[in-house]
Tab-separated table of C-alpha atoms in Angstrom:
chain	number	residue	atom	x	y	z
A	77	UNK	CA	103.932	105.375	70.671
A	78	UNK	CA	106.078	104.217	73.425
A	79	UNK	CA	104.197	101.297	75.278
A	80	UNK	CA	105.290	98.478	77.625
A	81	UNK	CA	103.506	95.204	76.212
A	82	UNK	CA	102.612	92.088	77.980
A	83	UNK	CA	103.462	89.029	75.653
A	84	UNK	CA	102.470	86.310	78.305
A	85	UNK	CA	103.835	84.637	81.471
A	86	UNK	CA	107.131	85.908	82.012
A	87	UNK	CA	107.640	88.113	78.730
A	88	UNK	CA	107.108	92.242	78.784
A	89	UNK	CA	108.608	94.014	75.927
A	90	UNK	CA	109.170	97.940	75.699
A	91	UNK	CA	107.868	98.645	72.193
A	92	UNK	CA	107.635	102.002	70.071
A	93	UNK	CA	105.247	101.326	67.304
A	94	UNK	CA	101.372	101.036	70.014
A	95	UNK	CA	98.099	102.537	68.510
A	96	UNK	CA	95.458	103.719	70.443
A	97	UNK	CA	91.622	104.515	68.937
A	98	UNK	CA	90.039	107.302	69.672
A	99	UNK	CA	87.587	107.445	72.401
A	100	UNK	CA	83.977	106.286	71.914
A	101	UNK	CA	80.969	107.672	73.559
A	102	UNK	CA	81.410	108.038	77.579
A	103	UNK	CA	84.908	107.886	76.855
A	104	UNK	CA	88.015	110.140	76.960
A	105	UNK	CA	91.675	110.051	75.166
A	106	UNK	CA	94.660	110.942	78.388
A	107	UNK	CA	98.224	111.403	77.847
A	108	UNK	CA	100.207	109.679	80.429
A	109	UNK	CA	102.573	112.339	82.606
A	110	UNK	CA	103.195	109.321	84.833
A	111	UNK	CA	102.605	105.910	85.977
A	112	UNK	CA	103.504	104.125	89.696
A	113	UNK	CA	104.749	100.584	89.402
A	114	UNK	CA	102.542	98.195	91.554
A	115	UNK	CA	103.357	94.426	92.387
A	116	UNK	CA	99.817	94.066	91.133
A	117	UNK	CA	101.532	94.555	87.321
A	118	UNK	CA	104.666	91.825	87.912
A	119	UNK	CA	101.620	89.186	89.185
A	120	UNK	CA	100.378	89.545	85.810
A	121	UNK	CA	104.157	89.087	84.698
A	122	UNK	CA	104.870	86.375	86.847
A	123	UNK	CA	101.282	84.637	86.194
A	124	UNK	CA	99.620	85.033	89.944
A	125	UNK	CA	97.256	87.293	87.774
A	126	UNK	CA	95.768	85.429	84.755
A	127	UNK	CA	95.318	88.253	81.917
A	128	UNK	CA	95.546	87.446	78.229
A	129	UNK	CA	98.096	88.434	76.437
A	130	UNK	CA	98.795	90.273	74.562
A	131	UNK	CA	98.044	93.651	76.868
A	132	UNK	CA	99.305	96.841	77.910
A	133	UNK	CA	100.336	97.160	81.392
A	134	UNK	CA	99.766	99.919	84.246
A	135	UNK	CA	97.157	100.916	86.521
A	136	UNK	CA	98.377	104.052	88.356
A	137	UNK	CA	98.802	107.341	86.071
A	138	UNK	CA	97.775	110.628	85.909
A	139	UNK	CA	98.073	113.063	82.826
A	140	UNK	CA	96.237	115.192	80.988
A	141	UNK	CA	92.972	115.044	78.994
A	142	UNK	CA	93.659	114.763	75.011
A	143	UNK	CA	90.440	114.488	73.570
A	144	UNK	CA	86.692	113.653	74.171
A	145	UNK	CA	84.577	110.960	72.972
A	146	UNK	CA	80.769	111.960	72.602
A	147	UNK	CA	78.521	112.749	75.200
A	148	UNK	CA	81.630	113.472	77.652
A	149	UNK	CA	80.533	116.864	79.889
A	150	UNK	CA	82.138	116.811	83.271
A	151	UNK	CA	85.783	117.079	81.442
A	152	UNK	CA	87.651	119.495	79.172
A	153	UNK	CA	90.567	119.227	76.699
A	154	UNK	CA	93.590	119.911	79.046
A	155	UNK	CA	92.305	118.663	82.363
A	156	UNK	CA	94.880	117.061	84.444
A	157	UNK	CA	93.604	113.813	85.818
A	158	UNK	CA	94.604	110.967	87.954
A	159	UNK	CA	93.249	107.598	86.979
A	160	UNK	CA	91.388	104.801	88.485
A	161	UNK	CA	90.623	101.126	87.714
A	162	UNK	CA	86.842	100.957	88.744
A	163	UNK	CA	84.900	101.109	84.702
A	164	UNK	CA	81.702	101.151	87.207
A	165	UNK	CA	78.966	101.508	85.545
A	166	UNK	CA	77.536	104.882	87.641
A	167	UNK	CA	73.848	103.581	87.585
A	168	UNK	CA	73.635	100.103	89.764
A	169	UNK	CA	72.355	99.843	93.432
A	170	UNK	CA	75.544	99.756	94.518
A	171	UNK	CA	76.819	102.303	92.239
A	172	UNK	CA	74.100	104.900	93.378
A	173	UNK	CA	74.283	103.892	96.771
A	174	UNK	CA	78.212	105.031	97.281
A	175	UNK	CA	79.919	101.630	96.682
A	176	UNK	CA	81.411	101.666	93.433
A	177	UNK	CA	83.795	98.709	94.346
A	178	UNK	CA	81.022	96.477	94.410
A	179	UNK	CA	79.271	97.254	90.982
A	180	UNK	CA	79.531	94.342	88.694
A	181	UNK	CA	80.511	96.021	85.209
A	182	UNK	CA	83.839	96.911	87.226
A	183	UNK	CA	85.010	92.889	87.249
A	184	UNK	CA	86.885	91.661	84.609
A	185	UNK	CA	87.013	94.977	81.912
A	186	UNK	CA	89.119	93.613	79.059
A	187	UNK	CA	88.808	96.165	76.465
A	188	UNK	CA	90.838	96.249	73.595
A	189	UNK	CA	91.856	100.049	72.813
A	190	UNK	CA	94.910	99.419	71.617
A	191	UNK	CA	96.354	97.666	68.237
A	192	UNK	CA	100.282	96.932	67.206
A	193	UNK	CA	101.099	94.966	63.663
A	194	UNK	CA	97.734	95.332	63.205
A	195	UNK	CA	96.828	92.664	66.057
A	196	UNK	CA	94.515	94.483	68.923
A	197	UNK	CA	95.856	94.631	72.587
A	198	UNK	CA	93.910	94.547	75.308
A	199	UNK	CA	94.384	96.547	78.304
A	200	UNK	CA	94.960	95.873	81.938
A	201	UNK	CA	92.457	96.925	84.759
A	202	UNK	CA	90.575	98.825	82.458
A	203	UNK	CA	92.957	101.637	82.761
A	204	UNK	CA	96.405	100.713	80.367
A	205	UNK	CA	99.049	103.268	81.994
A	206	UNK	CA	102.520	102.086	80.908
A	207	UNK	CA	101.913	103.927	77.566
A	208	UNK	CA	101.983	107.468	76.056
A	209	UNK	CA	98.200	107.637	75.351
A	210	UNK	CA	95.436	105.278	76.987
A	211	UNK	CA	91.781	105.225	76.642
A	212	UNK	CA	89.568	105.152	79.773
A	213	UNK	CA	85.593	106.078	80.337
A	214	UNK	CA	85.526	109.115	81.611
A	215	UNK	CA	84.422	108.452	85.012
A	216	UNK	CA	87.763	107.020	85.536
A	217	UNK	CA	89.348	110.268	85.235
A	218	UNK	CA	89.321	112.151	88.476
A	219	UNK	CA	90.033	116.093	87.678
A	220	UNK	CA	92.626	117.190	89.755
A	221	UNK	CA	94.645	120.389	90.633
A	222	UNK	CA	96.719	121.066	88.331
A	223	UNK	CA	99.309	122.844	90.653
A	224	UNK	CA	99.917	119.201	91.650
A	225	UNK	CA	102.661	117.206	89.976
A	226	UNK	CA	101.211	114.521	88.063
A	227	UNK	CA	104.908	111.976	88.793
A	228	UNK	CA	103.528	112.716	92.498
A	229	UNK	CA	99.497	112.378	91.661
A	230	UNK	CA	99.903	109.273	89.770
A	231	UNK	CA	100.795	107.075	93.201
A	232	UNK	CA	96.491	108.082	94.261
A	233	UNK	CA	95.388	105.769	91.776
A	234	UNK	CA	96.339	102.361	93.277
A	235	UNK	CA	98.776	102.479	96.330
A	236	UNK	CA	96.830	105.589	97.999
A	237	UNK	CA	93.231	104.723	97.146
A	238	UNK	CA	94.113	101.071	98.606
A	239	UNK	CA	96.326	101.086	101.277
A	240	UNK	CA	94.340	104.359	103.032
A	241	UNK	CA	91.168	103.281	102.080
A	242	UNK	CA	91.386	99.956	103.388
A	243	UNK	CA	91.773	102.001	107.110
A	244	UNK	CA	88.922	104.751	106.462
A	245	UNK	CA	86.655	103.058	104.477
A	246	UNK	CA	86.543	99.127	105.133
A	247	UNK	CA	87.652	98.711	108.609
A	248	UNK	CA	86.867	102.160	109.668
A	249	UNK	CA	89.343	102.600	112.396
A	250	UNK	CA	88.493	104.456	115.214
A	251	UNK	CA	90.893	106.707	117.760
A	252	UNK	CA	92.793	105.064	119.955
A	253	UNK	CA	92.696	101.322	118.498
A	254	UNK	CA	95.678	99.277	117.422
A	255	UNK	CA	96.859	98.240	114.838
A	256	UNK	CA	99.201	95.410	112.809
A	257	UNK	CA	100.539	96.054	109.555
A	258	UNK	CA	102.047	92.877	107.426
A	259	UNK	CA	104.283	93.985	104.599
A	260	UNK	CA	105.772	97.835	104.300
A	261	UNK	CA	105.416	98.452	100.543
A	262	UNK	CA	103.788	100.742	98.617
A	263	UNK	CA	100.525	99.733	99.952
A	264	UNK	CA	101.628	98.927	103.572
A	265	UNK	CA	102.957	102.400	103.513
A	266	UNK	CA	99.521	104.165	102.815
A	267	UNK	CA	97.723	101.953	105.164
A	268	UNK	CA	100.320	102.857	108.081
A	269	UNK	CA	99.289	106.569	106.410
A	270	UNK	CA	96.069	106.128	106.575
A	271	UNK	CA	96.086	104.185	110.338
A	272	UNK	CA	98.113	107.422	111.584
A	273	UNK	CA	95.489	109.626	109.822
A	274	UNK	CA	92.331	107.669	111.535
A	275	UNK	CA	94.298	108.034	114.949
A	276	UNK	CA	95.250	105.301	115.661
A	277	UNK	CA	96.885	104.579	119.460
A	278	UNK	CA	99.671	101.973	118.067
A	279	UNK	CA	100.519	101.302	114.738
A	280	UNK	CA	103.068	97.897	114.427
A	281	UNK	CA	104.732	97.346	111.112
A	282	UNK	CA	106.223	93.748	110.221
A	283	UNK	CA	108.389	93.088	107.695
A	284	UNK	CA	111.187	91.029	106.801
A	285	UNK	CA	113.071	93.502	105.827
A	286	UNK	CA	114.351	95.284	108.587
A	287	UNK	CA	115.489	97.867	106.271
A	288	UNK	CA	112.088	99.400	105.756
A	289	UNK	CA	111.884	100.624	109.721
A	290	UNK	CA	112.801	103.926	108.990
A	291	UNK	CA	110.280	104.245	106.269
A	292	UNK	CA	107.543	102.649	107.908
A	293	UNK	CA	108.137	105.170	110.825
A	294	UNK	CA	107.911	107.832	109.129
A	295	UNK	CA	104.563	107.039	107.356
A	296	UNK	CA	103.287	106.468	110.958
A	297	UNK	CA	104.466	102.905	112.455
A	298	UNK	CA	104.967	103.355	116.511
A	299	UNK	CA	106.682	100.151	116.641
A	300	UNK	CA	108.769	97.629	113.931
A	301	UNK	CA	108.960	93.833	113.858
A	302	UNK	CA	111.263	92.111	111.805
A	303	UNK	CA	109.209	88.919	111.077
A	304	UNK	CA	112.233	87.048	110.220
A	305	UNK	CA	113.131	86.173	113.533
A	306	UNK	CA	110.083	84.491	113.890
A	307	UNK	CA	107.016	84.190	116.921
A	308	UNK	CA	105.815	87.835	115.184
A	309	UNK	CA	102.414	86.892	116.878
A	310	UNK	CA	103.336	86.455	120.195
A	311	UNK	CA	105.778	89.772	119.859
A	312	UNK	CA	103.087	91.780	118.608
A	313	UNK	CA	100.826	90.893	121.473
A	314	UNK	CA	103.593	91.775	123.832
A	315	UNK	CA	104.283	95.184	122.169
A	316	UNK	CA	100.130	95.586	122.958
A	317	UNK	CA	100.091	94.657	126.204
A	318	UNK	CA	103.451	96.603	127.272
A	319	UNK	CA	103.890	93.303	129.550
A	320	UNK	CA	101.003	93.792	131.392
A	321	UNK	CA	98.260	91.145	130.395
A	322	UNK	CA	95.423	93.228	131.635
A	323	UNK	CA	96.456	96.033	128.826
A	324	UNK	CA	95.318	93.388	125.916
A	325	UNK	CA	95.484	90.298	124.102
A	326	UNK	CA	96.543	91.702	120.961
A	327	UNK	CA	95.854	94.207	118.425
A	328	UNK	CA	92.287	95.515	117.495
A	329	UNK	CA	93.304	95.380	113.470
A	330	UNK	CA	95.935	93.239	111.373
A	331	UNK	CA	96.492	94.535	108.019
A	332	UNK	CA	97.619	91.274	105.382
A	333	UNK	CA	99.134	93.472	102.530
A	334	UNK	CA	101.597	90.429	101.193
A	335	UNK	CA	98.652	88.417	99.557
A	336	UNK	CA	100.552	85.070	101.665
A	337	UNK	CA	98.207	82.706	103.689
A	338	UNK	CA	101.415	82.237	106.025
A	339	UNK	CA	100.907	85.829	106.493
A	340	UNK	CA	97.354	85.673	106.613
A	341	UNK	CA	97.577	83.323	109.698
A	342	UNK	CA	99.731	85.542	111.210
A	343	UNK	CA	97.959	88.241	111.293
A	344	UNK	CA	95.004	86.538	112.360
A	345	UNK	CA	97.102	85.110	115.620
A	346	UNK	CA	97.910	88.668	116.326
A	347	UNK	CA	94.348	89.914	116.720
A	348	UNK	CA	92.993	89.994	120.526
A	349	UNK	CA	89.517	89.364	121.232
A	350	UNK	CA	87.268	91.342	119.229
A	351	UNK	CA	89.772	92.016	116.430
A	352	UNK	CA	89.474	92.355	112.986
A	353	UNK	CA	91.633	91.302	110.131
A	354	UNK	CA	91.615	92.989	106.884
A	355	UNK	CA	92.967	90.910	103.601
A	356	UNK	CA	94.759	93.764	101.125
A	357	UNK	CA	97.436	91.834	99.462
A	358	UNK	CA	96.404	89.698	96.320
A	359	UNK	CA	96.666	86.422	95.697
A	360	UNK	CA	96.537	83.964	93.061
A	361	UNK	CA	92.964	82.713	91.687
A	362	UNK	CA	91.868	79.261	93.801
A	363	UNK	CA	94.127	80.014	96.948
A	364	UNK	CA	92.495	78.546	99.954
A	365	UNK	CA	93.931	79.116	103.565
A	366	UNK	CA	92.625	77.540	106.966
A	367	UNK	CA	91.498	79.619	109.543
A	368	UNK	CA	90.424	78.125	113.189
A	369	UNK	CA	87.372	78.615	113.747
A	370	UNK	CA	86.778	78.800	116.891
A	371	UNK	CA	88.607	82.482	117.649
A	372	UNK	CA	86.213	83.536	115.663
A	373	UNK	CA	82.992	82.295	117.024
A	374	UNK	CA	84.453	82.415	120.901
A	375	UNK	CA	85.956	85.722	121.075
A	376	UNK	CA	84.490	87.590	118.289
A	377	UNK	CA	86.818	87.925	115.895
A	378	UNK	CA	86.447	88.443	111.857
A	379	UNK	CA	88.275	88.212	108.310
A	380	UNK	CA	87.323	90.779	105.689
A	381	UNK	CA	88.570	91.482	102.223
A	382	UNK	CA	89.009	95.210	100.807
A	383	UNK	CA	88.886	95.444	96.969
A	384	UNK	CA	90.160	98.194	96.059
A	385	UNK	CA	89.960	100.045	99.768
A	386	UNK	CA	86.771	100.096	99.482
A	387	UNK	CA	87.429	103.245	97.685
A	388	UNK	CA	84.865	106.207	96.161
A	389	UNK	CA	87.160	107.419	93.666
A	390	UNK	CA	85.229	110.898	92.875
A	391	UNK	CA	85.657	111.737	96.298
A	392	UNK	CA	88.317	110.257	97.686
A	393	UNK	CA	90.757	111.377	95.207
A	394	UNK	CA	89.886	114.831	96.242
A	395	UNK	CA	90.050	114.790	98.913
A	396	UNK	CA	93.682	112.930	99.227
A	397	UNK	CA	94.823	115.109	96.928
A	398	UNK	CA	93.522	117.832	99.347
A	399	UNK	CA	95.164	116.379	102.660
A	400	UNK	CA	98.602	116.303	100.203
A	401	UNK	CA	98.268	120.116	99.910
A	402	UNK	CA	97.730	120.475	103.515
A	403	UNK	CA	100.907	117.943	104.200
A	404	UNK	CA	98.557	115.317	106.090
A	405	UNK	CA	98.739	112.737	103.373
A	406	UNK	CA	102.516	112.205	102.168
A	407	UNK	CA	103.105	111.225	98.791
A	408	UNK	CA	105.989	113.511	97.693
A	409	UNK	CA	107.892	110.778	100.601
A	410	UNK	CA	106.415	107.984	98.739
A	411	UNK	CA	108.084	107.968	95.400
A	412	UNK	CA	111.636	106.534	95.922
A	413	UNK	CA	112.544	106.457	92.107
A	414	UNK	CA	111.837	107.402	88.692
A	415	UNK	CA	112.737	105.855	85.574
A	416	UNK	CA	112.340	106.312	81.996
A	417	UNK	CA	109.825	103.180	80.027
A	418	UNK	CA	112.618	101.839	78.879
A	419	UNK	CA	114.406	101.017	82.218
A	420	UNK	CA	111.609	98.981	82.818
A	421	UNK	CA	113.692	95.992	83.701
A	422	UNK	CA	115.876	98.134	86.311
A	423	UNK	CA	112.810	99.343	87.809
A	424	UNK	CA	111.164	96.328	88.377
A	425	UNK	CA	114.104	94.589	89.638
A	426	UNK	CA	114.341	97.364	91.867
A	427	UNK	CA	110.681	97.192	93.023
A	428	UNK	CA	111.241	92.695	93.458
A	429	UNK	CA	114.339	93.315	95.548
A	430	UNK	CA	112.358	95.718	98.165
A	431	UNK	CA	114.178	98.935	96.973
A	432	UNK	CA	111.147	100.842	96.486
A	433	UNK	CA	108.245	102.698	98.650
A	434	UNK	CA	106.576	103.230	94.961
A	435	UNK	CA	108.945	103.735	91.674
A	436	UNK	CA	107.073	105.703	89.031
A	437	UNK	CA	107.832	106.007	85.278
A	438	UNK	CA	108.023	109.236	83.392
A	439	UNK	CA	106.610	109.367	80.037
C-alpha cells in the first residue's frame, strides 16, 4: 500500500509496497480518507523532532473503520472516524479524572505496526496517517458523522484539537479579554478560532507574513501586526491601550505558536500585568530560553505550556465537529489545498513557504 516513509534526517520517500498487521486486542484497522499536513511532521524531517527511522509519517486523518481487533465494543466495521495522537491508557488518575494529555502511557508510543522488505516500521505519534491503512487503539478513533467529509474532518485531529483547545481548555479565556497571537498557521488559525469562539474583546495576530492578514481576519483576528518591522511588543500594547495608558498595559493572553524563544520573549513583553502566556509551538528537545523574572513575581504574570490543547478527545471532537455543522467552528475555510501522496514534495514545499492554512492529502 501507498505509504510516505521516513528514512532519517532529511530523507522521506513515497513508497507502494507498506504492510500493516492486523489489529491486536483494544485495537482497530482504519482506512485513511485523509490526512492534514502539520509542521509537527517536517520537524521530524528536518530533525527538531528526534524519531527513529525508519517510520511512517502523519498524525491528522480521518477514515473509516476496516476491521476490529478483540475485545473492541464501542466501534463497528464502517464507522467513520477522525483520529487522535493521545494512546492514553483510559484507566490512570489523570485519565479518569478528564486529563488525558497528562497520562503517562501517551509519551513516547513507538509501535511498530507496519513492515516493508520485511524490516518493521514504526509509526509516528502513535497514530501513522500518511498511509492507506494504519493501526491505532481504538480509543483513538473518535466516531464521527458520517455526513461530514472526512478531507474536511481530518484537520480536528491536530490543528483543531490544538490551536482551539489551547484557548478553551488551558488558558480558559474569558469574555472580553485580549488576546496576542504569534504565528498564523494552521494552528494560529484555530487558536484565533477558538479566541473568537471564547469571546474574546481583541484578538491581535502577528506574523511576518503580511500576507496571512486576510486569513487571520477571517478566523477572528481584530487587528494584524506584521512582526517584521520590528518593536511588535510595544505595537501590540499600543493597539491595547488605543493610546490611552489608563485602557492597559498590554494584552491579557499571548499565544507562542512558532516554537521560537525570540518569539517566546515576545510574547511575553506583550503581556500587561496579570497576563498569561501560553507556549503552543514546538521546539527542539534541550531548548532553554531566559525569561526575567521579575514581571513575573511583580506584576503577576505566568508561562504555561499546552500539550496537545489540553484536549479531551472523546468530547471535544464532538463537539467541534458539532459547532462545524452549526458554522461556528470553520474548517471547510481551513483547508487551502489538496494533493495526492505522491505530491508530497509540492505539498510540503508549499506548507515551508507559508502557502498553506492546512494542506491535506487524499488517499
Amino acid at each position: 500500500m501507498r505509504a510516505l516513509m521516513y528514512e532519517g534526517p532529511g530523507k522521506i520517500r513515497y513508497v507502494e509496497d507498506m504492510e500493516v498487521r492486523d489489529p491486536e486486542a483494544g485495537e482497530v484497522l482504519v482506512r485513511i480518507a485523509a490526512s492534514g499536513i502539520c509542521h509537527s511532521d517536517i520537524s521530524v524531517i528536518n530533525g527538531t523532532i528526534d524519531w527513529p527511522a525508519p517510520a511512517v509519517l502523519g498524525h491528522e486523518g480521518a477514515g473509516v473503520v476496516e476491521k476490529l481487533g478483540p475485545g473492541v465494543t464501542d466501534l463497528a466495521v464502517g464507522d467513520h472516524v477522525a483520529l487522535h495522537t493521545l494512546a492514553n491508557c483510559g484507566r490512570c488518575g489523570p485519565c479518569e479524572s478528564g486529563r488525558p494529555t497528562h497520562c503517562r502511557q501517551s509519551y513516547g508510543n513507538r509501535a511498530q505496526p507496519f513492515r516493508r522488505n520485511g524490516e518493521a516500521v514504526s509509526s509516528f505519534a502513535a497514530t501513522s496517517t500518511f498511509v492507506e491503512k494504519t493501526v491505532v487503539k481504538s480509543n483513538q478513533a473518535v466516531k464521527i458523522d458520517p455526513t461530514v467529509p472526512l478531507d474536511t474532518a481530518c484537520v480536528v485531529g491536530c490543528g483543531v484539537l490544538t490551536g482551539v483547545g489551547s484557548v478553551v481548555n488551558r488558558a480558559r479565556v474569558r469574555p472580553g479579554e485580549t488576546a496576542a497571537v504569534f504565528g498564523i498557521g494552521g494552528i494560529g488559525l484555530n487558536v484565533l478560532q477558538g479566541l473568537r469562539l471564547a469571546g474574546a474583546s481583541r484578538i491581535i495576530a502577528i506574523d511576518l507574513l503580511p500576507s496571512r492578514e486576510q486569513k487571520a481576519r477571517e478566523f477572528g483576528a481584530t487587528d494584524f501586526v506584521d512582526a517584521s518591522q520590528g518593536d511588535t511588543p510595544r505595537r501590540i500594547k499600543d493597539i491595547v491601550s488605543d493610546g490611552n495608558p489608563d485602557h492597559g498595559s498590554g494584552v491579557d493572553w499571548a499565544f507562542e505558536c512558532v516554537g521560537s524563544t525570540r518569539v517566546l520573549k515576545d510574547a511575553m513583553d506583550s503581556l500587561g500585568w496579570g497576563g498569561n502566556c501560553v507556549m503552543v509551538g514546538t521546539t527542539a528537545a534541550g531548548t532553554t530560553a531566559e525569561i526575567s523574572l521579575t514581571p513575573l513575581a511583580f506584576v503577576d504574570r505566568g508561562v504555561m505550556g499546552a500539550r496537545y490543547g489540553a484536549s479531551r478527545p472523546h468530547q471535544d471532537i464532538p463537539a467541534y465537529i458539532a459547532q462545524y455543522r452549526q458554522g461556528k467552528l470553520m474548517l471547510d475555510e481551513l483547508v487551502t489545498q489538496r494533493y495526492d501522496l505522491k505530491d508530497f514534495e509540492q505539498a510540503f514545499h508549499d506548507l515551508e513557504e507559508g502557502k498553506l492554512a492546512r494542506g491535506v492529502f487524499v488517499l
